[in-house]
Coordinates of C-alpha atoms in Angstrom, one line a residue:
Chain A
X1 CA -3.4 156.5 116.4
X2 CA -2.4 159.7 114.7
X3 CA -5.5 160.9 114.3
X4 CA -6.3 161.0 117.8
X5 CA -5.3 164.0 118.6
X6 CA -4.9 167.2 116.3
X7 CA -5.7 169.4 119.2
X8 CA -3.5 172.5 119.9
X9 CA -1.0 170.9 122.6
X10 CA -1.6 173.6 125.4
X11 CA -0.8 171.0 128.0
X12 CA 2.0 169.4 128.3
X13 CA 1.3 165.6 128.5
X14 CA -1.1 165.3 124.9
X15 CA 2.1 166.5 123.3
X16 CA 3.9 164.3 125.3
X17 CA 2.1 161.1 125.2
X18 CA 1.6 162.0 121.3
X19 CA 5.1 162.8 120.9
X20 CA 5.9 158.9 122.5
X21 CA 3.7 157.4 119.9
X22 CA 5.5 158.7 117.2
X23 CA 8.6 157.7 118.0
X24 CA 7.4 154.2 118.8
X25 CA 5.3 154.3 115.4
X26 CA 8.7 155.0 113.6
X27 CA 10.7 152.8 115.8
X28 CA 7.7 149.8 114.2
X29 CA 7.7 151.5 110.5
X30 CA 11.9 151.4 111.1
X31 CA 11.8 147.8 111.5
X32 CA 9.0 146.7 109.2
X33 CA 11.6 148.3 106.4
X34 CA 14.3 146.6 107.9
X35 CA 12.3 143.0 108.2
X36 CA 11.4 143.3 104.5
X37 CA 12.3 140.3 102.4
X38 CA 15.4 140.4 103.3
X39 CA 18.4 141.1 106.2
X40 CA 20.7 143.4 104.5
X41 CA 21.0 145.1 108.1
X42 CA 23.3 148.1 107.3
X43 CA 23.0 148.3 103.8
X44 CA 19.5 149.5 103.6
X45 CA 19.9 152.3 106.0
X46 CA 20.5 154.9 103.2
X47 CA 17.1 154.4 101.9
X48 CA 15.9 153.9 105.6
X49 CA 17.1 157.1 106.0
X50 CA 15.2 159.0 103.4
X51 CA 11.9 157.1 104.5
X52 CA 12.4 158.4 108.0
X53 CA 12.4 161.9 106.6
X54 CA 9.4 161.3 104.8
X55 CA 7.6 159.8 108.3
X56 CA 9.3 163.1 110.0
X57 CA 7.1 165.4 107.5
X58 CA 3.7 163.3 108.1
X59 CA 4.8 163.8 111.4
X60 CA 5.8 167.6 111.9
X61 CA 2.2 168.0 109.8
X62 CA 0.2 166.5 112.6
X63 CA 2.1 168.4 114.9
X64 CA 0.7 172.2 115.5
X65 CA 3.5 173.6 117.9
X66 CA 6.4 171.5 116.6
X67 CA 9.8 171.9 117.2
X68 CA 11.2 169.2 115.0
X69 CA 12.8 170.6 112.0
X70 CA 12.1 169.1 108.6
X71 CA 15.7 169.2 107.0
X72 CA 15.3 167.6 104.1
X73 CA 18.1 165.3 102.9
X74 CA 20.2 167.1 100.8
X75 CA 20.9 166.0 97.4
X76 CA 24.6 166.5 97.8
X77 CA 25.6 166.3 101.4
X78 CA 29.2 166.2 100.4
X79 CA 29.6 168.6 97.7
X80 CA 30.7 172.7 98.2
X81 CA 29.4 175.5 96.5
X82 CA 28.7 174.9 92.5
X83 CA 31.4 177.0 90.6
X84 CA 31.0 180.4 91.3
X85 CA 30.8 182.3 88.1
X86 CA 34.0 184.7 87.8
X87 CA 34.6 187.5 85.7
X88 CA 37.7 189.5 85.2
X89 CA 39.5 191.8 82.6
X90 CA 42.4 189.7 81.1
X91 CA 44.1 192.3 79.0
X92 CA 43.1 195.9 78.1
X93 CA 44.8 197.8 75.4
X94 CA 44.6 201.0 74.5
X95 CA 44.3 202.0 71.1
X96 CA 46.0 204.9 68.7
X97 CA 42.8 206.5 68.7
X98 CA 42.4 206.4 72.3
X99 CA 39.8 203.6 72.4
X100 CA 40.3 200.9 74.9
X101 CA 39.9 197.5 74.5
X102 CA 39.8 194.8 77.1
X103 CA 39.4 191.3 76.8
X104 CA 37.0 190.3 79.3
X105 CA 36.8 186.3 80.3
X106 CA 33.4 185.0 82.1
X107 CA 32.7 181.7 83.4
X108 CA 29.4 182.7 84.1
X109 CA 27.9 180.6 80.8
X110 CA 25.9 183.0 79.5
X111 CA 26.2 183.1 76.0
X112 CA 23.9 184.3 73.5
X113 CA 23.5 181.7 71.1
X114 CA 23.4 183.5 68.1
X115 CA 27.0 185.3 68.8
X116 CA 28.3 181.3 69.3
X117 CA 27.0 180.4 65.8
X118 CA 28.5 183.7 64.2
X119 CA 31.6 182.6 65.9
X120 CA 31.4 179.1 65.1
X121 CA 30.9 180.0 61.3
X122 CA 34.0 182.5 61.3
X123 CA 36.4 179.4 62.3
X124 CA 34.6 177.4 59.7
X125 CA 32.5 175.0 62.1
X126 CA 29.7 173.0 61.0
X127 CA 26.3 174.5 61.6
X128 CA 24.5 173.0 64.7
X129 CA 20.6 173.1 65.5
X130 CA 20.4 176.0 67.9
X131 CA 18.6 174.4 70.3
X132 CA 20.8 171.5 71.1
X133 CA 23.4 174.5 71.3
X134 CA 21.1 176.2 73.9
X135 CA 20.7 172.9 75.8
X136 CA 24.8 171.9 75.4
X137 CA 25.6 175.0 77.4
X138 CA 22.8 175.6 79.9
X139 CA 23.7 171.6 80.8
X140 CA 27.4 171.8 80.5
X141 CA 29.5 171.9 83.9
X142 CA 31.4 174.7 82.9
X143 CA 31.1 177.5 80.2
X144 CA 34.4 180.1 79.8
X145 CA 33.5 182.5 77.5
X146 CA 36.1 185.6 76.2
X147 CA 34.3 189.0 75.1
X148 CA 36.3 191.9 73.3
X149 CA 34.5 194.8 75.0
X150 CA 35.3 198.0 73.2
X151 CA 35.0 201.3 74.6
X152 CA 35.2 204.2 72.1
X153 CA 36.4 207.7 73.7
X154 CA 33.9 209.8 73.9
X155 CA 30.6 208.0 73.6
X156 CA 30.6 206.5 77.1
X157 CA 27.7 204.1 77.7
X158 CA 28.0 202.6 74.3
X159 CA 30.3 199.6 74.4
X160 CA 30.5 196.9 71.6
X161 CA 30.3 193.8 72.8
X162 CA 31.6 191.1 71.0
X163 CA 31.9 186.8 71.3
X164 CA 35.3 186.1 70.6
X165 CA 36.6 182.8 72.4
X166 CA 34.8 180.0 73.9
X167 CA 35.1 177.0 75.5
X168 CA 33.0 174.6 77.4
X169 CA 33.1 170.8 79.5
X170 CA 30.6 168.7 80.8
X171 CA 31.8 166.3 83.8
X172 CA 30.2 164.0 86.3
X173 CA 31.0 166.1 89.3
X174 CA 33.5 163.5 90.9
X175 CA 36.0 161.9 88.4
X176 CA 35.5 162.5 84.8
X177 CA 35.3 165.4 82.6
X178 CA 35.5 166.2 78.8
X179 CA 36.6 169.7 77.3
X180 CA 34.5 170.2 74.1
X181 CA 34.1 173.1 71.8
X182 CA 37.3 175.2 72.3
X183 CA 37.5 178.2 69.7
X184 CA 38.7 181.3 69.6
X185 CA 38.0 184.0 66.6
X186 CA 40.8 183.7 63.8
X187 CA 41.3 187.3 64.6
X188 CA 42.3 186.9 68.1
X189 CA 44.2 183.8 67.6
X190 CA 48.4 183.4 68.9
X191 CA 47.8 185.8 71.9
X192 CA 47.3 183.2 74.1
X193 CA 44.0 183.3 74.6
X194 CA 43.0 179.7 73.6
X195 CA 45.6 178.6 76.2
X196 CA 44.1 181.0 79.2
X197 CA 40.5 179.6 77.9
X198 CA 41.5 176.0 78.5
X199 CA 43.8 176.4 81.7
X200 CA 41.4 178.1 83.7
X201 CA 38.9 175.1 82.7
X202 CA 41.6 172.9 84.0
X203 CA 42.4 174.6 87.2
X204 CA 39.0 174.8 87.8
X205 CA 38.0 171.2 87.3
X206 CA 41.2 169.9 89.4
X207 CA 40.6 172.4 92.2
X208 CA 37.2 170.2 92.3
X209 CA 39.3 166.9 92.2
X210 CA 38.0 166.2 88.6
X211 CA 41.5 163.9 87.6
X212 CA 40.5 162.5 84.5
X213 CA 40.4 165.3 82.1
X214 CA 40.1 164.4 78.0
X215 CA 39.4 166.0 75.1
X216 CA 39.5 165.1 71.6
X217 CA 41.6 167.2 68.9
X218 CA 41.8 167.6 65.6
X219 CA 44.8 166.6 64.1
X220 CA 45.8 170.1 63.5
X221 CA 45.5 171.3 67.5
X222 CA 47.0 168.1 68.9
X223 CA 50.5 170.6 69.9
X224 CA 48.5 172.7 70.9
X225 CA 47.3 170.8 73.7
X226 CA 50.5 169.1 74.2
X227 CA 51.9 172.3 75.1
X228 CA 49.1 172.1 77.8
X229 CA 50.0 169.4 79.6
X230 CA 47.8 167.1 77.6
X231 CA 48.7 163.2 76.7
X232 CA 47.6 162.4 73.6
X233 CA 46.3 158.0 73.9
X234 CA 48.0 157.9 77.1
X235 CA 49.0 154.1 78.1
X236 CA 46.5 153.2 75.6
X237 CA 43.8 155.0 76.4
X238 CA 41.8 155.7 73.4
X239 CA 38.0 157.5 72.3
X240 CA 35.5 155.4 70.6
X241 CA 32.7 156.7 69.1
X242 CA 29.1 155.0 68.0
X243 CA 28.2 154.7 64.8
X244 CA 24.3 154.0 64.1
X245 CA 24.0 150.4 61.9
X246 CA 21.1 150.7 59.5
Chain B
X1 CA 26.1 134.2 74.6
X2 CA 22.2 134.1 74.0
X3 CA 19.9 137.0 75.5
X4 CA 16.5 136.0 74.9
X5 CA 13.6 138.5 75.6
X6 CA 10.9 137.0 77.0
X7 CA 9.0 139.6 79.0
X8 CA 8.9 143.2 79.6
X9 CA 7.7 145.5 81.7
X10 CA 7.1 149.4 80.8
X11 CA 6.3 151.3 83.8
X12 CA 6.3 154.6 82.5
X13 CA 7.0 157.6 84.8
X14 CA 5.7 160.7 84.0
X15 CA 8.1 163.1 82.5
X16 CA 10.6 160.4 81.5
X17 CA 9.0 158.6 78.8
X18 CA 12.3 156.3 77.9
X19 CA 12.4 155.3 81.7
X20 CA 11.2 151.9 81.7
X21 CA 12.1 149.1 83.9
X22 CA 12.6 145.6 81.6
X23 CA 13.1 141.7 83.1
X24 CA 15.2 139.8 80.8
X25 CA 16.3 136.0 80.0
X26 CA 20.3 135.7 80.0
X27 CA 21.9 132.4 79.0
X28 CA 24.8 130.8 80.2
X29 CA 25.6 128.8 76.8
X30 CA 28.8 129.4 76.6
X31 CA 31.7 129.2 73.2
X32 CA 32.4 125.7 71.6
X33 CA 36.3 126.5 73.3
X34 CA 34.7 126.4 76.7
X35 CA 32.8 123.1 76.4
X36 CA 36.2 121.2 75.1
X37 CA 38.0 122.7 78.3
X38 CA 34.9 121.7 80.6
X39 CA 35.5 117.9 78.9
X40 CA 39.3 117.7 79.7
X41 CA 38.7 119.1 83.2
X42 CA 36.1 115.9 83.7
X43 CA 33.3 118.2 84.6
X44 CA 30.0 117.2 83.6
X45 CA 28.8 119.2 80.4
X46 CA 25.7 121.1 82.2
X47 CA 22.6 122.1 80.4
X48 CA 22.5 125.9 79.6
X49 CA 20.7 127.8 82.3
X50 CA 18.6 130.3 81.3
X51 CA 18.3 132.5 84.4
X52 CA 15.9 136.1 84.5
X53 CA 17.7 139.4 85.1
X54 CA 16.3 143.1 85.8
X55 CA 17.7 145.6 84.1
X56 CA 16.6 149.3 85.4
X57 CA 17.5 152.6 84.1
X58 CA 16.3 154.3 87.4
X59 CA 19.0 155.4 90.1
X60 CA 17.0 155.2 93.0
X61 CA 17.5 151.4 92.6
X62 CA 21.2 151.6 93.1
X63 CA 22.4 151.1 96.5
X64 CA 25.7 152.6 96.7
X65 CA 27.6 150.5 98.7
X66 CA 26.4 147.5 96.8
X67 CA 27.8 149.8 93.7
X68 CA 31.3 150.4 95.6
X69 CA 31.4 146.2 96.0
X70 CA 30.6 145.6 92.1
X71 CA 33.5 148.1 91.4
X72 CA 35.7 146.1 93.7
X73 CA 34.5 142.9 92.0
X74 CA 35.5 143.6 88.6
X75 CA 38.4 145.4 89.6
X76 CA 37.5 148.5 88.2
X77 CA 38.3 152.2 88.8
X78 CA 36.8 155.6 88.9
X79 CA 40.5 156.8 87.6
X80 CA 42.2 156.6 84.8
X81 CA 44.9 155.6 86.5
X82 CA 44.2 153.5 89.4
X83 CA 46.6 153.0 92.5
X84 CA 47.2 149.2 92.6
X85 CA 46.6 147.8 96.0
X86 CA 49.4 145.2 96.6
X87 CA 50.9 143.0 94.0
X88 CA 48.0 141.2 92.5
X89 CA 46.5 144.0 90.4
X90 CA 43.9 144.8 92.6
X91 CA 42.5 148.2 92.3
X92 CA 41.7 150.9 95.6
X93 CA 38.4 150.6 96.4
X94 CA 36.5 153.7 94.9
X95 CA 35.3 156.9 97.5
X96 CA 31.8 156.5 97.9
X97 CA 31.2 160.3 98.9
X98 CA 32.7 160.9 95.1
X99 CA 30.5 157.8 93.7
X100 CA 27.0 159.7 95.0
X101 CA 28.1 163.0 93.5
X102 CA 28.9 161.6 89.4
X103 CA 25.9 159.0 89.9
X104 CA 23.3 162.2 90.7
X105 CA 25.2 163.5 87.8
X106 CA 25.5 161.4 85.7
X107 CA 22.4 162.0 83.0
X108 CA 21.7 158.0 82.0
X109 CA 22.3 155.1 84.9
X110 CA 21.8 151.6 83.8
X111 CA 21.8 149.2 86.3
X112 CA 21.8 145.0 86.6
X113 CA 20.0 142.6 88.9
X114 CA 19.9 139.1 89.7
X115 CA 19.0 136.9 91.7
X116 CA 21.9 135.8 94.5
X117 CA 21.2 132.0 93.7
X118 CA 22.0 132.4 90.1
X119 CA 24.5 134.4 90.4
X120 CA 25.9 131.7 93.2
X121 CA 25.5 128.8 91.1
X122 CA 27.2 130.6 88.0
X123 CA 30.1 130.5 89.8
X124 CA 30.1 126.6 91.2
X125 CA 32.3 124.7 89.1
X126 CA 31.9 121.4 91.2
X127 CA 29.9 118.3 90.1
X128 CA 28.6 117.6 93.7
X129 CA 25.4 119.7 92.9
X130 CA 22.5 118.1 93.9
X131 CA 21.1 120.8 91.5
X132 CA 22.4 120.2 88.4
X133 CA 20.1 117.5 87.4
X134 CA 17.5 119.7 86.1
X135 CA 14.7 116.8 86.4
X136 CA 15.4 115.7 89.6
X137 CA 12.9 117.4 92.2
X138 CA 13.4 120.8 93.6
X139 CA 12.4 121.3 97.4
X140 CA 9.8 123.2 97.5
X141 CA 11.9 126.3 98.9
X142 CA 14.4 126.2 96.4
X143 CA 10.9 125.9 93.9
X144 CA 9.3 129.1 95.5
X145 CA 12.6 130.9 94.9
X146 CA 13.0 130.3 91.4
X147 CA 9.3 131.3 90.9
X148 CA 9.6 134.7 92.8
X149 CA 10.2 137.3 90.2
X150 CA 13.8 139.1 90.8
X151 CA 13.4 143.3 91.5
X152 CA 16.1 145.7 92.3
X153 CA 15.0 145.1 96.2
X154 CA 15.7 141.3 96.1
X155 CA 18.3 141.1 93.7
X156 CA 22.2 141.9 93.7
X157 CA 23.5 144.2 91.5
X158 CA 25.4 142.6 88.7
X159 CA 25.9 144.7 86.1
X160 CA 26.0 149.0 85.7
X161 CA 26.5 151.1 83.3
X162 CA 26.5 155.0 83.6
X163 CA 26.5 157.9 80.6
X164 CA 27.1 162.0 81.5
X165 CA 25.7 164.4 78.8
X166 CA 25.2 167.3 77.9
X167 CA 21.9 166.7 76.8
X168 CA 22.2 168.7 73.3
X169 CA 25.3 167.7 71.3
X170 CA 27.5 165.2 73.1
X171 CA 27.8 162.3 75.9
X172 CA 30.4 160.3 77.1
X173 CA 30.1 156.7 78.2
X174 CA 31.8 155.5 81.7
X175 CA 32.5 152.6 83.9
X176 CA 30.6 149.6 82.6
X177 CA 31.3 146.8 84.1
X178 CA 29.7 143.3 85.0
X179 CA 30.4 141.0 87.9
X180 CA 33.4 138.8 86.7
X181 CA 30.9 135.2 87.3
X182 CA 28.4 136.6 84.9
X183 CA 30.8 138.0 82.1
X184 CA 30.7 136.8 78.6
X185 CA 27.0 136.4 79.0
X186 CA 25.4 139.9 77.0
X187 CA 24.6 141.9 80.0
X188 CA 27.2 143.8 79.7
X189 CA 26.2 144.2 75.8
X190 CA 22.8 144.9 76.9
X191 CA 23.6 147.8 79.4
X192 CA 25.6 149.2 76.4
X193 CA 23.0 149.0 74.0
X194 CA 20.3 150.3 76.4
X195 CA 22.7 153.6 77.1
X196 CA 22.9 154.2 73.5
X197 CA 18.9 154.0 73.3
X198 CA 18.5 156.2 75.9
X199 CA 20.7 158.4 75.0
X200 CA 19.1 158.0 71.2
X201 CA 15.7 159.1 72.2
X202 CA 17.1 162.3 73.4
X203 CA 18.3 162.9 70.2
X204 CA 22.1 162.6 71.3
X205 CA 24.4 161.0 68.4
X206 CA 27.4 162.0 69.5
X207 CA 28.0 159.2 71.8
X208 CA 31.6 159.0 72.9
X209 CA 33.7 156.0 75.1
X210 CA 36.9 156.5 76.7
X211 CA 38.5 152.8 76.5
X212 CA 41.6 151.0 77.5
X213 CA 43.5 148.4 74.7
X214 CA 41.0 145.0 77.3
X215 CA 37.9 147.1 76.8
X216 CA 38.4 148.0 73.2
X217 CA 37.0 144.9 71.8
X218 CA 34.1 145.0 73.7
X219 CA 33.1 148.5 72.6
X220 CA 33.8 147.6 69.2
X221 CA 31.3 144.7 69.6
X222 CA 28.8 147.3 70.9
X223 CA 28.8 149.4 67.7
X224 CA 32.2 152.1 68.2
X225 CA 34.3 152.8 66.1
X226 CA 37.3 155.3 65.5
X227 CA 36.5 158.6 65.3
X228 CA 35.6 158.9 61.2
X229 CA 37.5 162.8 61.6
X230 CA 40.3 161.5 63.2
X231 CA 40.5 163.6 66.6
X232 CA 43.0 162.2 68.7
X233 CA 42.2 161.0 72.3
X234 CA 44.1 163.5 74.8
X235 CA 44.4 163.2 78.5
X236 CA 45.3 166.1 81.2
X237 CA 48.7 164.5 82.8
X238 CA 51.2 167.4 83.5
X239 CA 53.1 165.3 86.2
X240 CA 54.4 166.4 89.4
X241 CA 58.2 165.7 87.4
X242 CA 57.8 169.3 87.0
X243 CA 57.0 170.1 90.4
X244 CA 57.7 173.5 91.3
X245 CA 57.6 174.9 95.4
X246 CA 54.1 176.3 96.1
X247 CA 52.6 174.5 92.8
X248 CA 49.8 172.4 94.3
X249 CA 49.2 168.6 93.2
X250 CA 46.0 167.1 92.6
X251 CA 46.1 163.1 92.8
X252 CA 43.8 161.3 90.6
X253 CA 44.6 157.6 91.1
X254 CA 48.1 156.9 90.7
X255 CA 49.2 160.1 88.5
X256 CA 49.7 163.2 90.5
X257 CA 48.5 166.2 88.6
X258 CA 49.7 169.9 88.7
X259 CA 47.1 172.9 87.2
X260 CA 48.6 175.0 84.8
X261 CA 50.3 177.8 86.8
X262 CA 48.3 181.0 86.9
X263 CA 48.6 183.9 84.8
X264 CA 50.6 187.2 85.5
X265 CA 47.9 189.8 86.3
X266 CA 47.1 191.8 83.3
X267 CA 49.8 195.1 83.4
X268 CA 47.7 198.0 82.8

């Protein structure tokens, strides 16, 4: 039936007549899905939905002046923009010797990997492959970095650039999330920049509706966190972790 | 609480070698407790029925509003802290725009089937069954049924179990839950277990479980533990107590949540 005519609809009742077919070949395919094992009615017509789309593209294929519009059925119908990457100075100093410094925070995730282990082995981290680093952060929801950019008077163009504060979480998109790897470099620490790191993580996860934001401190940062906003085992609420039985 | 493989099987796709699709054997045999309560309540002690289930790990197989009714079933929330519908306990049903956007996210989605007879006649307590007498003669409908294999398209979800990761150091484990008729059976062991594998062969070990005191010993059972370094579990809940004109609230279940107020701009 399809195959009867792939001429180039100059006239107006092929395309017509074709056009009928069509419909009444989906209105059939529509109900073959529907009549299939079982009468879940409603239920299937998510998946009925995406099959019609797939019908629609055989269709608009066979079709040489078409009209119909192939929208493909987006992944996420409901969800806005992904986090747009923001950068901004959050303090700039000036120095003695008349070299700035500014402090600049990114949420733009891109890190050099190398700088992040340098860091990590300043606060006295554990060394981690560097490819499971790579593949934490390029897969993480959200990665807030702080670099001391350092411009020296006189030699304009040649900035040092430097990793000194990081942090990162990973969430489902809709109701959980999980701040991991927050550190800053011992010498920038008790400026407050931990605390900006970690709110602006926050604000960004609630402004998406995230509610159920946890992380899991070391005994050493728990007042730390207290002091923003976090619960530590709230009504019972605790972390388990797996343990590999040999 | 026997789970007896007896069959499975692999259909690999391309590109996701762990992916495999698995029918299993669950048992009903239940605790020596039980069977003394089922003799005081006069109910004939039935044979252990050993029923087939589908277990999948691919999320085209879930239909969501099949999802949202399991959630309502066992009573279980997205939140933390759920609003309670009325007085009995009863959660709010979960936002199924929400439930699309972590499941695409969500980096490992187990899911359950069964067949709807089984799952029926888990649940019949009386002793009018004609069916209970395994000998006696099926109809050859009821026959043809328990022949036909159960798939994710005949079958009703029982049982799901969903992971997010970050697919390099870390992944957290959420909402697994199994219909309340077939709990206490290993399925919901099982969709733990096959989480952790799956999560295994990606090379993730840093598998962690956000639990309430009810769930605690199931996880336990599952192979958690306490952290070994001691981190404390800490939650995001700066209440609206605090509430300050223009601060906006952000309600996640029951607990309304404030974002930490912004920063002065930087003085320069």
């Amino acid at each position: 039936m399809l195959t009867r005519n792939i001429l180039a609809p100059s006239s107006p009742w092929p395309v017509v007549s074709f056009d009928f077919r069509c419909q009444v070949s989906d209105k059939l395919l529509t109900r073959r899905y529907l009549n299939y094992g079982h009468d879940r009615g409603l239920k299937k017509h998510n998946s009925l939905r995406l099959r019609a789309g797939f019908w629609d593209s055989i269709k608009s294929g066979f079709l040489k002046n078409n009209t119909l519009q192939v929208i493909e059925t987006p992944s996420e119908p409901q969800e806005d923009e992904e986090v747009l990457p923001q950068e901004f100075v959050l303090i700039e100093k000036t120095e003695p010797d008349g070299a700035v410094e500014q402090i600049l925070f990114s949420s733009g995730g891109d890190v050099d990997v190398y700088d992040l282990e340098a860091l990590c082995d300043k606060v006295g981290w554990p060394r981690r492959p560097l490819s499971k680093l790579a593949a934490a952060l390029k897969n993480s929801y959200m990665v807030a970095t702080l670099h001391s950019i350092r411009k020296s008077p006189g030699s304009e163009g040649n900035d040092q650039k430097k990793l000194i504060g990081m942090a990162r979480a990973t969430s489902d998109h809709a109701f959980n999330a999980t701040i991991w790897d927050v550190l800053v470099d011992p010498s920038y620490q008790g400026q407050g920049l931990g605390k900006a790191l970690v709110e602006k993580l926050i604000r960004a996860l609630l402004q998406r509706d995230i509610g159920n934001i946890t992380l899991f401190a070391d005994s050493q940062v728990v007042e730390f966190y207290r002091n923003l906003g976090f619960e530590p085992d709230p009504e019972g609420i605790k972390g388990m972790f797996w343990y590999p039985k040999y | 609480m026997e789970v007896v493989v007896s069959r499975s099987l692999q259909q690999m796709q391309p590109g996701y070698p762990s992916k495999c699709m698995e029918l299993r054997w669950v048992s009903t045999r239940k605790s020596g407790i039980d069977k003394a309560k089922r003799v005081l309540l006069k109910k004939p002690l039935t044979p252990p029925a050993l029923f087939p289930i589908y277990i999948s790990t691919n999320p085209s197989h879930i239909n969501l509003e099949e999802l949202r009714d399991l959630y309502s079933a066992s009573n279980h929330s997205c939140h933390r802290f759920p609003n309670y519908v009325g007085s009995g306990g009863i959660v709010e049903p979960v936002n199924i725009h929400k439930l699309r956007i972590a499941l695409s996210h969500s980096s490992v989605v187990v899911s359950v089937f069964c067949k709807p007879s089984d799952v029926l006649f888990s649940t019949k307590p009386s002793s009018s069954e004609p069916s209970e007498d395994p000998i006696k003669l099926l109809c050859l409908g009821q026959l043809f049924q328990k022949v036909m294999p159960v798939t994710p398209f005949n079958g009703q979800l029982v049982g799901f179990g969903r992971a997010v990761s970050d697919f390099g150091l870390t992944a957290s484990i959420y909402d697994i839950m199994v219909t309340p008729s077939l709990q206490g059976m290993g399925i919901g062991r099982m969709i733990c277990k096959r989480i952790v594998r799956m999560l295994a062969s990606r090379d993730i070990y840093d598998i962690a479980a956000l639990c309430s005191e009810n769930e605690r010993l199931f996880f336990k059972a599952c192979g958690f533990g306490d952290d070994i370094l001691g981190a404390t579990t800490m939650m995001y809940s700066r209440k609206a107590s605090t509430y300050h004109e223009g601060d906006q609230i952000i309600r996640a279940g029951r607990k309304l949540l404030i974002p930490p107020p912004l920063p002065e701009p930087p003085a320069f």
